[in-house]
Tab-separated table of C-alpha atoms and ligand atoms in Angstrom:
chain	number	residue	atom	x	y	z
A	1	UNK	CA	13.288	3.884	-20.239
A	2	UNK	CA	16.714	2.222	-20.154
A	3	UNK	CA	15.355	-0.721	-18.193
A	4	UNK	CA	12.732	-1.347	-20.846
A	5	UNK	CA	15.210	-0.995	-23.725
A	6	UNK	CA	13.998	2.358	-25.053
A	7	UNK	CA	16.395	4.785	-26.735
A	8	UNK	CA	15.999	8.538	-26.842
A	9	UNK	CA	14.862	10.362	-29.966
A	10	UNK	CA	15.088	14.142	-30.409
A	11	UNK	CA	13.192	15.766	-33.222
A	12	UNK	CA	12.992	19.454	-34.213
A	13	UNK	CA	10.714	21.837	-32.313
A	14	UNK	CA	8.784	22.532	-35.517
A	15	UNK	CA	7.680	20.459	-38.479
A	16	UNK	CA	5.835	21.006	-41.736
A	17	UNK	CA	2.249	21.758	-40.773
A	18	UNK	CA	1.130	18.762	-42.846
A	19	UNK	CA	2.876	16.369	-40.435
A	20	UNK	CA	0.374	17.296	-37.747
A	21	UNK	CA	-2.639	18.104	-39.890
A	22	UNK	CA	-2.413	14.706	-41.544
A	23	UNK	CA	-1.270	12.730	-38.536
A	24	UNK	CA	-3.500	14.010	-35.754
A	25	UNK	CA	-6.640	14.624	-37.795
A	26	UNK	CA	-8.242	17.814	-39.103
A	27	UNK	CA	-11.248	17.524	-36.823
A	28	UNK	CA	-9.362	17.345	-33.541
A	29	UNK	CA	-9.109	20.337	-31.182
A	30	UNK	CA	-5.344	20.311	-31.622
A	31	UNK	CA	-5.396	20.728	-35.385
A	32	UNK	CA	-8.673	22.647	-35.540
A	33	UNK	CA	-7.757	25.462	-33.177
A	34	UNK	CA	-4.659	24.855	-31.064
A	35	UNK	CA	-1.677	24.686	-33.415
A	36	UNK	CA	0.875	27.473	-33.568
A	37	UNK	CA	1.336	27.577	-37.333
A	38	UNK	CA	3.421	30.168	-39.186
A	39	UNK	CA	4.543	30.840	-42.704
A	40	UNK	CA	8.333	30.902	-43.015
A	41	UNK	CA	10.267	33.197	-45.354
A	42	UNK	CA	10.123	30.593	-48.113
A	43	UNK	CA	6.326	30.510	-47.904
A	44	UNK	CA	6.138	27.090	-46.218
A	45	UNK	CA	3.670	26.506	-43.402
A	46	UNK	CA	5.421	25.263	-40.299
A	47	UNK	CA	3.982	24.358	-36.886
A	48	UNK	CA	5.449	24.280	-33.393
A	49	UNK	CA	4.968	20.688	-32.347
A	50	UNK	CA	1.803	20.140	-30.280
A	51	UNK	CA	2.728	16.501	-29.606
A	52	UNK	CA	5.479	14.039	-30.485
A	53	UNK	CA	3.959	10.920	-31.983
A	54	UNK	CA	3.559	12.449	-35.450
A	55	UNK	CA	7.177	13.794	-35.523
A	56	UNK	CA	8.542	10.460	-34.281
A	57	UNK	CA	6.702	8.596	-37.043
A	58	UNK	CA	7.806	11.192	-39.622
A	59	UNK	CA	11.430	10.617	-38.540
A	60	UNK	CA	10.984	6.839	-38.392
A	61	UNK	CA	9.871	6.758	-42.032
A	62	UNK	CA	12.237	9.459	-43.326
A	63	UNK	CA	15.292	7.682	-41.931
A	64	UNK	CA	14.114	4.180	-42.838
A	65	UNK	CA	14.441	3.185	-39.210
A	66	UNK	CA	12.247	0.127	-39.713
A	67	UNK	CA	14.249	-1.254	-42.652
A	68	UNK	CA	17.617	-0.528	-41.081
A	69	UNK	CA	16.740	-2.504	-37.997
A	70	UNK	CA	17.381	0.603	-35.886
A	71	UNK	CA	15.846	0.950	-32.496
A	72	UNK	CA	12.079	0.947	-32.725
A	73	UNK	CA	11.413	1.494	-29.036
A	74	UNK	CA	11.852	5.218	-28.568
A	75	UNK	CA	11.385	7.744	-25.780
A	76	UNK	CA	11.380	11.529	-25.822
A	77	UNK	CA	11.049	14.513	-23.550
A	78	UNK	CA	10.641	18.175	-24.391
A	79	UNK	CA	8.453	21.225	-24.928
A	80	UNK	CA	5.144	21.090	-26.821
A	81	UNK	CA	2.975	24.027	-27.892
A	82	UNK	CA	-0.786	24.416	-28.040
A	83	UNK	CA	-2.751	27.623	-28.346
A	84	UNK	CA	-5.163	27.190	-25.483
A	85	UNK	CA	-6.571	29.458	-22.811
A	86	UNK	CA	-3.933	29.179	-20.067
A	87	UNK	CA	-5.270	27.868	-16.761
A	88	UNK	CA	-4.066	25.572	-13.979
A	89	UNK	CA	-2.509	22.533	-15.660
A	90	UNK	CA	-3.006	23.966	-19.157
A	91	UNK	CA	-0.264	26.034	-20.723
A	92	UNK	CA	0.640	27.190	-24.203
A	93	UNK	CA	4.154	25.832	-23.828
A	94	UNK	CA	4.292	22.710	-21.701
A	95	UNK	CA	6.452	19.610	-21.505
A	96	UNK	CA	5.830	15.984	-22.185
A	97	UNK	CA	7.801	12.795	-21.840
A	98	UNK	CA	6.621	9.740	-23.659
A	99	UNK	CA	7.512	6.531	-25.412
A	100	UNK	CA	6.589	4.756	-28.624
A	101	UNK	CA	6.919	1.063	-29.467
A	102	UNK	CA	6.865	0.751	-33.251
A	103	UNK	CA	6.434	-2.424	-35.289
A	104	UNK	CA	4.611	-4.767	-32.920
A	105	UNK	CA	0.944	-5.697	-32.854
A	106	UNK	CA	1.299	-7.965	-29.823
A	107	UNK	CA	-1.059	-6.904	-26.996
A	108	UNK	CA	1.878	-7.506	-24.628
A	109	UNK	CA	3.352	-4.284	-26.022
A	110	UNK	CA	0.221	-2.314	-25.084
A	111	UNK	CA	0.451	-3.763	-21.568
A	112	UNK	CA	4.174	-3.074	-21.411
A	113	UNK	CA	3.730	0.587	-22.383
A	114	UNK	CA	1.033	0.940	-19.717
A	115	UNK	CA	3.261	-0.823	-17.174
A	116	UNK	CA	6.160	1.548	-17.944
A	117	UNK	CA	3.950	4.588	-17.498
A	118	UNK	CA	2.504	3.194	-14.261
A	119	UNK	CA	6.032	2.517	-13.006
A	120	UNK	CA	7.155	6.098	-13.697
A	121	UNK	CA	4.201	7.403	-11.678
A	122	UNK	CA	4.766	4.807	-8.947
A	123	UNK	CA	8.385	5.864	-8.535
A	124	UNK	CA	7.238	9.457	-8.162
A	125	UNK	CA	4.718	8.353	-5.484
A	126	UNK	CA	1.811	9.510	-7.623
A	127	UNK	CA	-1.509	7.821	-7.032
A	128	UNK	CA	-3.663	7.829	-10.133
A	129	UNK	CA	-6.416	5.914	-11.839
A	130	UNK	CA	-5.899	4.096	-15.115
A	131	UNK	CA	-8.787	4.127	-17.579
A	132	UNK	CA	-8.704	1.841	-20.610
A	133	UNK	CA	-10.895	1.366	-23.617
A	134	UNK	CA	-10.778	0.006	-27.125
A	135	UNK	CA	-11.660	2.391	-29.942
A	136	UNK	CA	-11.778	-0.391	-32.546
A	137	UNK	CA	-10.100	-0.412	-35.947
A	138	UNK	CA	-10.831	0.390	-39.579
A	139	UNK	CA	-13.069	-2.668	-39.804
A	140	UNK	CA	-15.441	-2.152	-36.886
A	141	UNK	CA	-15.215	1.579	-36.222
A	142	UNK	CA	-17.047	2.702	-39.392
A	143	UNK	CA	-20.034	0.567	-38.395
A	144	UNK	CA	-20.067	2.103	-34.921
A	145	UNK	CA	-19.612	5.607	-36.328
A	146	UNK	CA	-22.692	5.223	-38.462
A	147	UNK	CA	-24.772	4.068	-35.478
A	148	UNK	CA	-23.392	6.928	-33.383
A	149	UNK	CA	-24.129	9.447	-36.130
A	150	UNK	CA	-27.732	8.288	-36.234
A	151	UNK	CA	-27.993	8.610	-32.453
A	152	UNK	CA	-26.472	12.114	-32.546
A	153	UNK	CA	-28.860	13.184	-35.293
A	154	UNK	CA	-31.655	12.332	-32.868
A	155	UNK	CA	-30.285	14.671	-30.169
A	156	UNK	CA	-28.946	17.274	-32.624
A	157	UNK	CA	-30.913	20.206	-31.192
A	158	UNK	CA	-29.125	19.762	-27.821
A	159	UNK	CA	-25.590	19.721	-29.272
A	160	UNK	CA	-23.081	22.591	-29.295
A	161	UNK	CA	-22.237	24.148	-32.710
A	162	UNK	CA	-18.811	22.412	-32.689
A	163	UNK	CA	-20.376	19.046	-32.030
A	164	UNK	CA	-23.056	19.610	-34.655
A	165	UNK	CA	-20.324	20.101	-37.219
A	166	UNK	CA	-18.361	17.098	-36.009
A	167	UNK	CA	-21.406	14.886	-35.924
A	168	UNK	CA	-20.880	14.195	-39.621
A	169	UNK	CA	-17.113	14.540	-40.033
A	170	UNK	CA	-15.957	12.803	-36.865
A	171	UNK	CA	-18.797	11.794	-34.548
A	172	UNK	CA	-16.565	10.145	-31.907
A	173	UNK	CA	-15.102	13.572	-31.152
A	174	UNK	CA	-18.546	14.579	-29.849
A	175	UNK	CA	-18.140	12.039	-27.028
A	176	UNK	CA	-14.870	13.739	-26.085
A	177	UNK	CA	-16.497	17.194	-25.799
A	178	UNK	CA	-16.174	19.041	-22.492
A	179	UNK	CA	-19.335	21.059	-23.206
A	180	UNK	CA	-21.957	20.206	-20.510
A	181	UNK	CA	-24.792	20.242	-23.079
A	182	UNK	CA	-22.903	17.744	-25.278
A	183	UNK	CA	-22.158	15.625	-22.235
A	184	UNK	CA	-25.757	15.342	-21.116
A	185	UNK	CA	-26.975	14.740	-24.682
A	186	UNK	CA	-24.591	11.797	-25.063
A	187	UNK	CA	-24.996	9.968	-21.739
A	188	UNK	CA	-27.075	7.265	-23.435
A	189	UNK	CA	-25.068	7.210	-26.686
A	190	UNK	CA	-24.030	3.815	-28.045
A	191	UNK	CA	-20.470	2.845	-27.076
A	192	UNK	CA	-17.663	1.403	-29.219
A	193	UNK	CA	-17.197	-1.614	-26.972
A	194	UNK	CA	-20.552	-3.006	-28.120
A	195	UNK	CA	-19.380	-2.890	-31.737
A	196	UNK	CA	-15.825	-4.281	-31.589
A	197	UNK	CA	-14.987	-6.871	-34.225
A	198	UNK	CA	-13.682	-10.233	-33.014
A	199	UNK	CA	-10.021	-9.357	-33.592
A	200	UNK	CA	-10.312	-6.055	-31.699
A	201	UNK	CA	-12.217	-7.678	-28.854
A	202	UNK	CA	-9.621	-10.425	-28.593
A	203	UNK	CA	-6.810	-7.863	-28.556
A	204	UNK	CA	-8.566	-5.791	-25.899
A	205	UNK	CA	-9.199	-8.830	-23.684
A	206	UNK	CA	-5.564	-9.861	-24.028
A	207	UNK	CA	-4.386	-6.398	-22.936
A	208	UNK	CA	-6.727	-6.453	-19.940
A	209	UNK	CA	-5.633	-9.932	-18.900
A	210	UNK	CA	-1.954	-8.885	-19.070
A	211	UNK	CA	-2.715	-5.851	-16.910
A	212	UNK	CA	-4.406	-8.152	-14.371
A	213	UNK	CA	-1.402	-10.457	-14.501
A	214	UNK	CA	0.851	-7.495	-13.689
A	215	UNK	CA	-1.458	-6.407	-10.837
A	216	UNK	CA	-2.040	-3.053	-12.501
A	217	UNK	CA	-5.396	-1.627	-11.387
A	218	UNK	CA	-7.588	-0.217	-14.128
A	219	UNK	CA	-11.160	0.545	-14.977
A	220	UNK	CA	-12.697	0.119	-18.408
A	221	UNK	CA	-14.195	3.424	-19.525
A	222	UNK	CA	-16.317	2.914	-22.657
A	223	UNK	CA	-16.522	6.681	-23.235
A	224	UNK	CA	-12.748	7.188	-23.404
A	225	UNK	CA	-11.872	8.210	-26.977
A	226	UNK	CA	-8.856	10.556	-26.456
A	227	UNK	CA	-8.244	13.766	-28.341
A	228	UNK	CA	-6.286	12.469	-31.325
A	229	UNK	CA	-7.645	10.667	-34.348
A	230	UNK	CA	-4.853	8.200	-34.954
A	231	UNK	CA	-5.720	5.761	-32.180
A	232	UNK	CA	-6.859	2.236	-33.000
A	233	UNK	CA	-7.832	-0.477	-30.528
A	234	UNK	CA	-6.267	0.344	-27.149
A	235	UNK	CA	-6.754	3.843	-25.703
A	236	UNK	CA	-5.837	4.638	-22.113
A	237	UNK	CA	-5.449	7.550	-19.756
A	238	UNK	CA	-4.079	8.079	-16.258
A	239	UNK	CA	-6.137	10.577	-14.265
A	240	UNK	CA	-5.515	12.122	-10.865
A	241	UNK	CA	-8.020	13.678	-8.478
A	242	UNK	CA	-5.265	16.123	-7.435
A	243	UNK	CA	-5.547	17.893	-10.785
A	244	UNK	CA	-9.035	19.440	-10.726
A	245	UNK	CA	-10.789	19.789	-14.068
A	246	UNK	CA	-7.675	19.097	-16.167
A	247	UNK	CA	-7.376	15.684	-14.582
A	248	UNK	CA	-5.396	13.772	-17.235
A	249	UNK	CA	-1.794	13.156	-16.243
A	250	UNK	CA	-0.997	11.290	-19.400
A	251	UNK	CA	-2.377	8.866	-21.890
A	252	UNK	CA	-1.804	6.963	-25.041
A	253	UNK	CA	-2.854	4.080	-27.131
A	254	UNK	CA	-2.292	2.007	-30.197
A	255	UNK	CA	-2.018	3.658	-33.608
A	256	UNK	CA	-1.726	0.843	-36.133
A	257	UNK	CA	-2.618	3.016	-39.142
A	258	UNK	CA	-0.371	6.031	-38.638
A	259	UNK	CA	2.861	4.845	-40.300
A	260	UNK	CA	0.939	3.862	-43.426
A	261	UNK	CA	-0.996	7.123	-43.352
A	262	UNK	CA	2.366	8.908	-43.518
A	263	UNK	CA	3.352	6.909	-46.580
A	264	UNK	CA	5.314	4.167	-44.822
A	265	UNK	CA	4.732	0.413	-44.874
A	266	UNK	CA	1.812	-0.817	-42.788
A	267	UNK	CA	3.350	-0.887	-39.293
A	268	UNK	CA	1.532	-1.315	-35.984
A	269	UNK	CA	2.593	0.832	-33.023
A	270	UNK	CA	1.601	1.835	-29.515
A	271	UNK	CA	2.672	4.777	-27.373
A	272	UNK	CA	2.158	7.020	-24.376
A	273	UNK	CA	2.720	10.685	-23.432
A	274	UNK	CA	2.597	12.362	-20.062
A	275	UNK	CA	2.391	16.015	-19.181
A	276	UNK	CA	5.324	16.982	-16.960
A	277	UNK	CA	3.837	20.112	-15.354
A	278	UNK	CA	0.848	18.059	-14.263
A	279	UNK	CA	3.180	15.493	-12.721
A	280	UNK	CA	4.842	18.321	-10.791
A	281	UNK	CA	1.472	19.737	-9.686
A	282	UNK	CA	0.520	16.372	-8.179
A	283	UNK	CA	3.952	15.930	-6.566
A	284	UNK	CA	3.709	19.385	-4.986
A	285	UNK	CA	0.206	18.649	-3.683
A	286	UNK	CA	1.555	15.437	-2.143
A	287	UNK	CA	4.178	17.467	-0.274
A	288	UNK	CA	7.072	15.948	-2.204
A	289	UNK	CA	10.371	17.417	-1.005
A	290	UNK	CA	12.179	18.494	-4.164
A	291	UNK	CA	15.954	18.111	-3.752
A	292	UNK	CA	17.697	21.393	-3.042
A	293	UNK	CA	20.859	22.436	-4.847
A	294	UNK	CA	22.653	23.595	-1.711
A	295	UNK	CA	26.389	24.312	-2.032
A	296	UNK	CA	28.990	22.086	-0.388
A	297	UNK	CA	31.040	25.174	0.328
A	298	UNK	CA	30.437	28.928	0.489
A	299	UNK	CA	33.647	30.961	0.458
A	300	UNK	CA	33.509	34.194	2.440
A	301	UNK	CA	36.269	36.662	1.544
A	302	UNK	CA	36.870	39.837	3.514
A	303	UNK	CA	39.134	42.045	1.387
A	304	UNK	CA	40.347	42.484	-2.179
A	305	UNK	CA	43.254	40.080	-1.943
A	306	UNK	CA	41.238	37.300	-0.314
A	307	UNK	CA	38.401	37.864	-2.802
A	308	UNK	CA	40.838	37.204	-5.613
A	309	UNK	CA	42.040	34.044	-3.816
A	310	UNK	CA	38.424	32.995	-3.215
A	311	UNK	CA	37.589	33.376	-6.880
A	312	UNK	CA	40.505	31.188	-7.970
A	313	UNK	CA	39.905	28.647	-5.210
A	314	UNK	CA	36.194	28.377	-6.070
A	315	UNK	CA	37.024	27.457	-9.662
A	316	UNK	CA	39.660	24.961	-8.497
A	317	UNK	CA	37.326	23.286	-5.988
A	318	UNK	CA	34.550	23.090	-8.588
A	319	UNK	CA	36.977	21.455	-11.027
A	320	UNK	CA	37.658	18.956	-8.240
A	321	UNK	CA	33.929	18.204	-7.997
A	322	UNK	CA	32.612	20.367	-5.155
A	323	UNK	CA	29.595	22.661	-5.469
A	324	UNK	CA	30.969	26.064	-4.493
A	325	UNK	CA	29.342	29.492	-4.076
A	326	UNK	CA	30.837	32.854	-3.276
A	327	UNK	CA	29.960	36.519	-3.128
A	328	UNK	CA	30.463	38.667	-6.227
A	329	UNK	CA	29.198	41.938	-4.789
A	330	UNK	CA	31.883	42.746	-2.202
A	331	UNK	CA	29.395	42.468	0.660
A	332	UNK	CA	30.188	42.451	4.377
A	333	UNK	CA	31.108	39.297	6.273
A	334	UNK	CA	27.693	39.342	7.950
A	335	UNK	CA	25.862	39.592	4.621
A	336	UNK	CA	27.949	36.767	3.130
A	337	UNK	CA	27.260	34.544	6.128
A	338	UNK	CA	23.560	35.288	5.871
A	339	UNK	CA	23.672	34.316	2.185
A	340	UNK	CA	25.534	31.080	2.991
A	341	UNK	CA	22.833	30.261	5.544
A	342	UNK	CA	20.046	31.039	3.120
A	343	UNK	CA	21.618	28.748	0.523
A	344	UNK	CA	21.986	26.034	3.177
A	345	UNK	CA	25.724	25.691	2.497
A	346	UNK	CA	27.186	22.660	4.242
A	347	UNK	CA	30.392	24.538	5.133
A	348	UNK	CA	31.776	28.035	4.834
A	349	UNK	CA	35.406	28.873	4.238
A	350	UNK	CA	36.427	32.271	5.655
A	351	UNK	CA	39.521	34.190	4.506
A	352	UNK	CA	40.712	37.678	5.383
A	353	UNK	CA	44.007	39.494	5.696
A	354	UNK	CA	45.326	37.296	8.543
A	355	UNK	CA	44.373	34.031	6.794
A	356	UNK	CA	46.006	35.171	3.565
A	357	UNK	CA	49.233	35.967	5.424
A	358	UNK	CA	49.257	32.577	7.187
A	359	UNK	CA	47.952	30.665	4.141
A	360	UNK	CA	45.281	29.086	6.329
A	361	UNK	CA	41.503	29.349	6.040
A	362	UNK	CA	38.808	29.044	8.671
A	363	UNK	CA	36.430	26.209	7.827
A	364	UNK	CA	33.104	26.321	9.618
A	365	UNK	CA	30.614	23.454	9.667
A	366	UNK	CA	27.213	25.125	9.455
A	367	UNK	CA	25.265	22.317	11.113
A	368	UNK	CA	26.866	22.871	14.544
A	369	UNK	CA	29.153	25.874	14.032
A	370	UNK	CA	32.334	23.840	14.641
A	371	UNK	CA	35.386	25.739	13.321
A	372	UNK	CA	38.819	24.484	12.296
A	373	UNK	CA	41.851	26.057	10.664
A	374	UNK	CA	42.989	24.369	7.475
A	375	UNK	CA	46.065	25.212	5.437
A	376	UNK	CA	45.376	26.285	1.848
A	377	UNK	CA	47.268	23.227	0.691
A	378	UNK	CA	44.988	20.817	2.535
A	379	UNK	CA	41.793	22.691	1.846
A	380	UNK	CA	40.531	20.479	-0.944
A	381	UNK	CA	41.080	17.214	0.893
A	382	UNK	CA	39.579	18.635	4.118
A	383	UNK	CA	36.481	19.821	2.277
A	384	UNK	CA	36.113	16.526	0.423
A	385	UNK	CA	35.786	14.589	3.694
A	386	UNK	CA	32.372	14.008	5.230
A	387	UNK	CA	31.278	17.206	6.947
B	1	AMP	P1	-2.364	14.561	-25.267
B	1	AMP	O1	-1.166	14.634	-26.175
B	1	AMP	O2	-3.415	15.594	-25.573
B	1	AMP	O3	-2.874	13.183	-25.111
B	1	AMP	O4	-1.822	15.015	-23.836
B	1	AMP	C1	-1.027	14.174	-23.046
B	1	AMP	C2	-0.754	14.865	-21.746
B	1	AMP	O5	-0.052	16.083	-21.968
B	1	AMP	C3	-1.998	15.297	-20.989
B	1	AMP	O6	-2.499	14.250	-20.218
B	1	AMP	C4	-1.462	16.410	-20.140
B	1	AMP	O7	-0.817	15.911	-18.974
B	1	AMP	C5	-0.436	17.048	-21.011
B	1	AMP	N1	-0.959	18.243	-21.672
B	1	AMP	C6	-1.667	18.335	-22.813
B	1	AMP	N2	-1.941	19.619	-23.122
B	1	AMP	C7	-1.394	20.371	-22.143
B	1	AMP	C8	-1.299	21.779	-21.875
B	1	AMP	N3	-1.822	22.685	-22.684
B	1	AMP	N4	-0.645	22.176	-20.754
B	1	AMP	C9	-0.090	21.284	-19.921
B	1	AMP	N5	-0.134	19.959	-20.118
B	1	AMP	C10	-0.775	19.502	-21.209
């Protein structure tokens, strides 16, 4: 995020319910059935954030970030909440990282956001497929919606009750349904790409040509609509075959109408969000070796006096920058050594009655068992050297 000039934004874990209801759209799954909404003691309806774009835009407007010339390229990371049936890759509290570029309509910004996301996944050695589509804008989408509505009316008897309801309020949501009956009823449905206005088509082509220029592989998926209503023009999603049925790693798109919808000045924007648990699932499947937090030093103390010394020395060595562990339970030497081995300590320091009397500790390199005696005074510098 630093390399691309994005600054971090942190917003509260909950917002007024209206922030999400208005921003994401009443007919979406998130607002319709997945929000954790509560009434607070003052009678206000508040909601645990299910996503971050709406809070970021709320903050952007509230703090006049646009007018003040403050950073308008923002990234975030944190917990999100959705009331869903928990299953692999789908949790009620999960984490997302994401970024938003506010104030630019240039298709370069769409391509840049996609490039950033692709680069994050590339650095984590994640292989995934990028799907892109254009969902049009307020000029061309109403025309398409009407055509789609007419098509859906023709297959109405095959649709699920949810889709039947949405057919009139938000017909594009029907294309996003996971219900097999809805899916088969809509295989021949008209697609947005055939109805794009000239400006949207030009924007979409520009994004695609920038992606080609950057050698970013993608496929155009005319059925991709994404689960949030605020998208305009570009919509995209990264999917991974390592994820099973919940195959979306992350996604995003352009949302040129959202700032205005929240009462701000008309401001174009584009953003992306990735699930973090899903990233970890793919990394684990790929056999990624997560770094271990093994201690530099494990101090083994054999009696009360040396335990007291060990405690003080551990704090001192940690202050000096070493990762130090020790036993708090008064266990035997053998048990402490076993623990040091289990933690994969690089070295152990052993002190007992004799060492306390001589003010020297035994330092043992765990890799090959090599032992040396080191005076208490020189302990820190000896332990700071390469093992
Ligand atoms: P969305 O905000 O719905 O576009 O979701 C963006 C990404 O967040 C998805 O691609 C997932 O990786 C992740 N995500 C969404 N909902 C959940 C959930 N319930 N549990 C875990 N990850 C999720």
